Amino acid sequence: MGSVTFAVVFATIIHVFVTQPFGIPTGSMERTLLVGDFLFVNKWSYGYRLPMRPLAIPFLQGTIFDSGEKGNPKDDPKSYVDGVKLPYERILQFNKPQKHDVVVFNYPQDSVHTAIDRKDPYVKRCVAVAGDIFEVRAGRLFINGKPETILGDQEIQHAYIVKTGSQLDIPALYKIYGFLPVGENPLENGQYIYSFQGLTDKIAADIKQLPQVIEMKEHVMQKGDFDIRYFPRKDSNGRVLGNEDGQALNSNKIDTTNCIFPINKKWNQDWYDPLKIPKKGDVVTINQETLPEYRWIISEYEHNSLENKNGKIFINGKEANQYTIKQDYYMMVGDNRDASLDARFFGFVPEENIVGKPMFTWMSIEGAFKDSGSSYQADGWRIRWDRMFKATNTGEANKTSYWWIAAMILILFFGWEYFMKLFGKKKTEDDI
């Protein structure tokens, strides 16, 4: 019993004050971080962020369990006491996120949790920091007018459309390449169209050489294409309403999460005009054109009251045409560019949302999560032994091994257990 208690207390202290485990359920960082990778995140990378909801159940992020509508966390019991809150404070901050860092942060536009440290954790690459100019041209990223630098451990991917004369052996491709989300559409003439969600340059070149392939091209959206998404209409019981063809009916409320940020720009994920990342101390112009860009900063991230009425903008009750930025912001983008819900959609990430840097992968299981966006799923699961206890943020292709940390933890745990048993035995002998 003592060993169990020690293990729980020890793990809780480590989880709250030192490092936090984090799993990769989606392919937004493939093939840099794989679906099924489980990471340890260093909470001290950019200074330790003090808990903002200190009364909480250990090891649970936001909710306890799915108790209401399946997949809807808004009606689930929270794992923390929302009434006991502390302001944002970060101590011993010697570093800030840098370009190329892989960063874990709390999703800025989480509509379920108002507590910043209880919002869903995301992991992306920091591609631009406060003061930088972010831009995307034909699916390629540019920072301050220059093409991004690709690190040795970074594998950028893009979507491809492939036309074939016969059906591809997708299970065989999965065995060769692992995670490979793809949609398959047969044509009437016996040919097939495949939509690959994300391929590296090397994998794309390999697939292009397959004998069945007739045509293959990268899927890049047209410049100026713009897609506004709306929330579906629901009945009083929360069920989505549909038309005669079974298609969901849309409401008039815009789903900003799935629209390109900011929503008044005719940009898309492949063509994104230059956007300056706000920096602490910047004085920005506020008007009807710029308001969508700064709305969340003013009202949500920096906690001001904001009103837009009769063509005038009011901040904290006063008409305003300027605003001074109170903290630094960052652009976080996935390496799997065409399968990533990232800053191109949810916008700037505030410094207060930063959790830390992933240190190493302590476990990696292929098949641990379903491959979203794919018509084929990998058969079963397997442990990727070659990825375990490998460093995450090195920037180098050959990762450093951290097996010594695992050994140290095991020695500490079992050494404590042995010491406690030995101490208990000695105490019993002395009593006799």
PDB file of C-alpha atoms in Angstrom, residues 241-397:
ATOM      1  CA  LEU A 241     -31.253  18.730 -38.779  1.00  0.00           C
ATOM      2  CA  GLY A 242     -30.955  17.609 -42.382  1.00  0.00           C
ATOM      3  CA  ASN A 243     -32.685  18.044 -45.753  1.00  0.00           C
ATOM      4  CA  GLU A 244     -34.357  15.393 -47.922  1.00  0.00           C
ATOM      5  CA  ASP A 245     -30.955  14.194 -49.182  1.00  0.00           C
ATOM      6  CA  GLY A 246     -29.613  13.774 -45.653  1.00  0.00           C
ATOM      7  CA  GLN A 247     -27.332  16.799 -45.868  1.00  0.00           C
ATOM      8  CA  ALA A 248     -26.974  18.862 -42.709  1.00  0.00           C
ATOM      9  CA  LEU A 249     -28.788  22.205 -42.627  1.00  0.00           C
ATOM     10  CA  ASN A 250     -26.633  25.175 -41.716  1.00  0.00           C
ATOM     11  CA  SER A 251     -27.471  27.885 -39.219  1.00  0.00           C
ATOM     12  CA  ASN A 252     -26.540  31.557 -39.634  1.00  0.00           C
ATOM     13  CA  LYS A 253     -23.780  31.299 -37.017  1.00  0.00           C
ATOM     14  CA  ILE A 254     -20.259  31.179 -38.472  1.00  0.00           C
ATOM     15  CA  ASP A 255     -17.979  28.371 -37.250  1.00  0.00           C
ATOM     16  CA  THR A 256     -14.837  30.480 -36.949  1.00  0.00           C
ATOM     17  CA  THR A 257     -12.801  27.450 -35.837  1.00  0.00           C
ATOM     18  CA  ASN A 258     -12.981  25.965 -39.336  1.00  0.00           C
ATOM     19  CA  CYS A 259     -12.716  29.249 -41.259  1.00  0.00           C
ATOM     20  CA  ILE A 260      -9.475  30.855 -42.332  1.00  0.00           C
ATOM     21  CA  PHE A 261      -8.306  33.529 -39.896  1.00  0.00           C
ATOM     22  CA  PRO A 262      -9.245  36.352 -40.037  1.00  0.00           C
ATOM     23  CA  ILE A 263     -12.705  35.616 -41.430  1.00  0.00           C
ATOM     24  CA  ASN A 264     -12.983  38.797 -43.524  1.00  0.00           C
ATOM     25  CA  LYS A 265      -9.968  37.919 -45.704  1.00  0.00           C
ATOM     26  CA  LYS A 266     -10.284  35.949 -48.959  1.00  0.00           C
ATOM     27  CA  TRP A 267      -7.371  33.722 -48.044  1.00  0.00           C
ATOM     28  CA  ASN A 268      -7.054  29.941 -47.759  1.00  0.00           C
ATOM     29  CA  GLN A 269      -4.585  27.454 -46.298  1.00  0.00           C
ATOM     30  CA  ASP A 270      -2.426  27.494 -49.452  1.00  0.00           C
ATOM     31  CA  TRP A 271      -2.576  31.232 -50.162  1.00  0.00           C
ATOM     32  CA  TYR A 272      -2.228  33.399 -47.069  1.00  0.00           C
ATOM     33  CA  ASP A 273      -1.270  37.046 -47.494  1.00  0.00           C
ATOM     34  CA  PRO A 274       1.417  38.624 -45.264  1.00  0.00           C
ATOM     35  CA  LEU A 275       0.233  38.910 -41.667  1.00  0.00           C
ATOM     36  CA  LYS A 276       2.255  40.532 -38.880  1.00  0.00           C
ATOM     37  CA  ILE A 277       2.348  38.648 -35.577  1.00  0.00           C
ATOM     38  CA  PRO A 278       1.440  41.018 -32.682  1.00  0.00           C
ATOM     39  CA  LYS A 279       4.179  41.868 -30.218  1.00  0.00           C
ATOM     40  CA  LYS A 280       3.884  43.214 -26.688  1.00  0.00           C
ATOM     41  CA  GLY A 281       3.827  47.018 -26.861  1.00  0.00           C
ATOM     42  CA  ASP A 282       2.619  47.198 -30.484  1.00  0.00           C
ATOM     43  CA  VAL A 283      -0.009  49.898 -31.056  1.00  0.00           C
ATOM     44  CA  VAL A 284      -2.452  48.587 -33.686  1.00  0.00           C
ATOM     45  CA  THR A 285      -5.206  50.369 -35.588  1.00  0.00           C
ATOM     46  CA  ILE A 286      -8.725  49.229 -34.734  1.00  0.00           C
ATOM     47  CA  ASN A 287     -11.473  49.662 -37.348  1.00  0.00           C
ATOM     48  CA  GLN A 288     -14.084  47.542 -39.123  1.00  0.00           C
ATOM     49  CA  GLU A 289     -11.423  46.075 -41.430  1.00  0.00           C
ATOM     50  CA  THR A 290      -8.918  45.118 -38.717  1.00  0.00           C
ATOM     51  CA  LEU A 291     -11.383  44.127 -35.978  1.00  0.00           C
ATOM     52  CA  PRO A 292     -11.655  40.431 -37.044  1.00  0.00           C
ATOM     53  CA  GLU A 293      -7.857  40.204 -36.729  1.00  0.00           C
ATOM     54  CA  TYR A 294      -7.708  41.620 -33.201  1.00  0.00           C
ATOM     55  CA  ARG A 295     -11.141  40.741 -31.768  1.00  0.00           C
ATOM     56  CA  TRP A 296      -9.999  37.652 -29.840  1.00  0.00           C
ATOM     57  CA  ILE A 297      -6.867  39.405 -28.593  1.00  0.00           C
ATOM     58  CA  ILE A 298      -8.836  42.305 -27.143  1.00  0.00           C
ATOM     59  CA  SER A 299     -11.848  40.484 -25.713  1.00  0.00           C
ATOM     60  CA  GLU A 300     -10.624  36.973 -24.867  1.00  0.00           C
ATOM     61  CA  TYR A 301      -6.845  36.865 -24.550  1.00  0.00           C
ATOM     62  CA  GLU A 302      -6.374  40.252 -22.885  1.00  0.00           C
ATOM     63  CA  HIS A 303      -9.739  40.289 -21.094  1.00  0.00           C
ATOM     64  CA  ASN A 304     -11.325  43.595 -22.132  1.00  0.00           C
ATOM     65  CA  SER A 305     -14.973  44.325 -22.845  1.00  0.00           C
ATOM     66  CA  LEU A 306     -15.464  44.890 -26.574  1.00  0.00           C
ATOM     67  CA  GLU A 307     -18.498  46.287 -28.385  1.00  0.00           C
ATOM     68  CA  ASN A 308     -19.055  46.976 -32.059  1.00  0.00           C
ATOM     69  CA  LYS A 309     -22.211  49.017 -32.548  1.00  0.00           C
ATOM     70  CA  ASN A 310     -23.406  51.621 -35.035  1.00  0.00           C
ATOM     71  CA  GLY A 311     -20.094  51.397 -36.885  1.00  0.00           C
ATOM     72  CA  LYS A 312     -18.107  52.349 -33.798  1.00  0.00           C
ATOM     73  CA  ILE A 313     -15.818  50.195 -31.640  1.00  0.00           C
ATOM     74  CA  PHE A 314     -15.803  50.471 -27.855  1.00  0.00           C
ATOM     75  CA  ILE A 315     -13.143  48.957 -25.578  1.00  0.00           C
ATOM     76  CA  ASN A 316     -14.013  48.952 -21.873  1.00  0.00           C
ATOM     77  CA  GLY A 317     -16.829  51.387 -22.602  1.00  0.00           C
ATOM     78  CA  LYS A 318     -14.700  53.947 -24.471  1.00  0.00           C
ATOM     79  CA  GLU A 319     -14.686  54.521 -28.219  1.00  0.00           C
ATOM     80  CA  ALA A 320     -11.344  53.373 -29.614  1.00  0.00           C
ATOM     81  CA  ASN A 321      -9.418  53.400 -32.887  1.00  0.00           C
ATOM     82  CA  GLN A 322      -6.141  52.075 -31.434  1.00  0.00           C
ATOM     83  CA  TYR A 323      -5.131  49.295 -29.064  1.00  0.00           C
ATOM     84  CA  THR A 324      -1.838  48.473 -27.316  1.00  0.00           C
ATOM     85  CA  ILE A 325      -0.928  44.768 -27.336  1.00  0.00           C
ATOM     86  CA  LYS A 326      -0.281  43.435 -23.797  1.00  0.00           C
ATOM     87  CA  GLN A 327       1.600  40.173 -24.522  1.00  0.00           C
ATOM     88  CA  ASP A 328       3.542  38.376 -27.261  1.00  0.00           C
ATOM     89  CA  TYR A 329       1.817  36.119 -29.788  1.00  0.00           C
ATOM     90  CA  TYR A 330       2.944  33.223 -31.984  1.00  0.00           C
ATOM     91  CA  MET A 331       1.946  31.327 -35.129  1.00  0.00           C
ATOM     92  CA  MET A 332       1.788  27.563 -34.601  1.00  0.00           C
ATOM     93  CA  VAL A 333       1.488  25.419 -37.750  1.00  0.00           C
ATOM     94  CA  GLY A 334       1.559  21.650 -38.305  1.00  0.00           C
ATOM     95  CA  ASP A 335       4.247  20.007 -40.461  1.00  0.00           C
ATOM     96  CA  ASN A 336       1.486  18.046 -42.231  1.00  0.00           C
ATOM     97  CA  ARG A 337       0.274  21.262 -43.824  1.00  0.00           C
ATOM     98  CA  ASP A 338      -2.917  20.049 -45.542  1.00  0.00           C
ATOM     99  CA  ALA A 339      -4.180  18.057 -42.549  1.00  0.00           C
ATOM    100  CA  SER A 340      -3.616  20.511 -39.737  1.00  0.00           C
ATOM    101  CA  LEU A 341      -6.049  22.683 -37.802  1.00  0.00           C
ATOM    102  CA  ASP A 342      -3.550  25.365 -36.886  1.00  0.00           C
ATOM    103  CA  ALA A 343      -2.920  29.114 -36.692  1.00  0.00           C
ATOM    104  CA  ARG A 344      -4.183  29.599 -40.243  1.00  0.00           C
ATOM    105  CA  PHE A 345      -7.608  28.799 -38.782  1.00  0.00           C
ATOM    106  CA  PHE A 346      -7.551  29.750 -35.083  1.00  0.00           C
ATOM    107  CA  GLY A 347      -5.121  32.648 -35.402  1.00  0.00           C
ATOM    108  CA  PHE A 348      -2.528  33.907 -32.965  1.00  0.00           C
ATOM    109  CA  VAL A 349      -1.499  31.869 -29.911  1.00  0.00           C
ATOM    110  CA  PRO A 350      -1.038  34.024 -26.777  1.00  0.00           C
ATOM    111  CA  GLU A 351       2.053  33.610 -24.646  1.00  0.00           C
ATOM    112  CA  GLU A 352      -0.138  32.744 -21.654  1.00  0.00           C
ATOM    113  CA  ASN A 353      -1.369  29.614 -23.495  1.00  0.00           C
ATOM    114  CA  ILE A 354       2.135  28.157 -23.889  1.00  0.00           C
ATOM    115  CA  VAL A 355       2.686  24.953 -21.862  1.00  0.00           C
ATOM    116  CA  GLY A 356       6.222  23.948 -22.874  1.00  0.00           C
ATOM    117  CA  LYS A 357       8.407  21.912 -25.221  1.00  0.00           C
ATOM    118  CA  PRO A 358       8.109  18.160 -25.748  1.00  0.00           C
ATOM    119  CA  MET A 359      11.280  16.525 -24.397  1.00  0.00           C
ATOM    120  CA  PHE A 360      11.108  12.971 -25.673  1.00  0.00           C
ATOM    121  CA  THR A 361       8.804  10.192 -26.838  1.00  0.00           C
ATOM    122  CA  TRP A 362       8.378   7.705 -23.996  1.00  0.00           C
ATOM    123  CA  MET A 363       6.046   5.375 -25.933  1.00  0.00           C
ATOM    124  CA  SER A 364       4.972   5.037 -29.569  1.00  0.00           C
ATOM    125  CA  ILE A 365       2.141   2.754 -30.679  1.00  0.00           C
ATOM    126  CA  GLU A 366       1.097   2.432 -34.306  1.00  0.00           C
ATOM    127  CA  GLY A 367      -2.677   1.939 -34.497  1.00  0.00           C
ATOM    128  CA  ALA A 368      -3.345   3.554 -31.094  1.00  0.00           C
ATOM    129  CA  PHE A 369      -5.642   6.123 -32.740  1.00  0.00           C
ATOM    130  CA  LYS A 370      -7.912   5.946 -35.761  1.00  0.00           C
ATOM    131  CA  ASP A 371      -6.497   7.460 -38.969  1.00  0.00           C
ATOM    132  CA  SER A 372      -8.976  10.264 -39.635  1.00  0.00           C
ATOM    133  CA  GLY A 373      -9.601  11.134 -43.275  1.00  0.00           C
ATOM    134  CA  SER A 374      -8.727   7.664 -44.515  1.00  0.00           C
ATOM    135  CA  SER A 375     -10.851   4.975 -46.172  1.00  0.00           C
ATOM    136  CA  TYR A 376      -8.411   2.351 -44.851  1.00  0.00           C
ATOM    137  CA  GLN A 377      -7.284   1.692 -41.303  1.00  0.00           C
ATOM    138  CA  ALA A 378      -4.087  -0.044 -40.243  1.00  0.00           C
ATOM    139  CA  ASP A 379      -4.639  -3.589 -39.031  1.00  0.00           C
ATOM    140  CA  GLY A 380      -4.085  -3.852 -35.268  1.00  0.00           C
ATOM    141  CA  TRP A 381      -1.310  -2.074 -33.460  1.00  0.00           C
ATOM    142  CA  ARG A 382       2.374  -2.433 -32.759  1.00  0.00           C
ATOM    143  CA  ILE A 383       4.966  -0.731 -30.552  1.00  0.00           C
ATOM    144  CA  ARG A 384       7.523   1.369 -32.431  1.00  0.00           C
ATOM    145  CA  TRP A 385      10.542   0.452 -30.309  1.00  0.00           C
ATOM    146  CA  ASP A 386      12.886   2.604 -32.413  1.00  0.00           C
ATOM    147  CA  ARG A 387      11.049   5.821 -31.353  1.00  0.00           C
ATOM    148  CA  MET A 388      10.909   5.211 -27.608  1.00  0.00           C
ATOM    149  CA  PHE A 389      12.832   7.630 -25.360  1.00  0.00           C
ATOM    150  CA  LYS A 390      14.078   9.625 -28.348  1.00  0.00           C
ATOM    151  CA  ALA A 391      14.424  13.426 -28.035  1.00  0.00           C
ATOM    152  CA  THR A 392      11.831  15.613 -29.761  1.00  0.00           C
ATOM    153  CA  ASN A 393      13.218  19.133 -30.161  1.00  0.00           C
ATOM    154  CA  THR A 394      16.728  18.481 -31.501  1.00  0.00           C
ATOM    155  CA  GLY A 395      16.272  19.710 -35.073  1.00  0.00           C
ATOM    156  CA  GLU A 396      18.476  16.813 -36.156  1.00  0.00           C
ATOM    157  CA  ALA A 397      17.506  13.683 -38.063  1.00  0.00           C
TER     158      ALA A 397
END
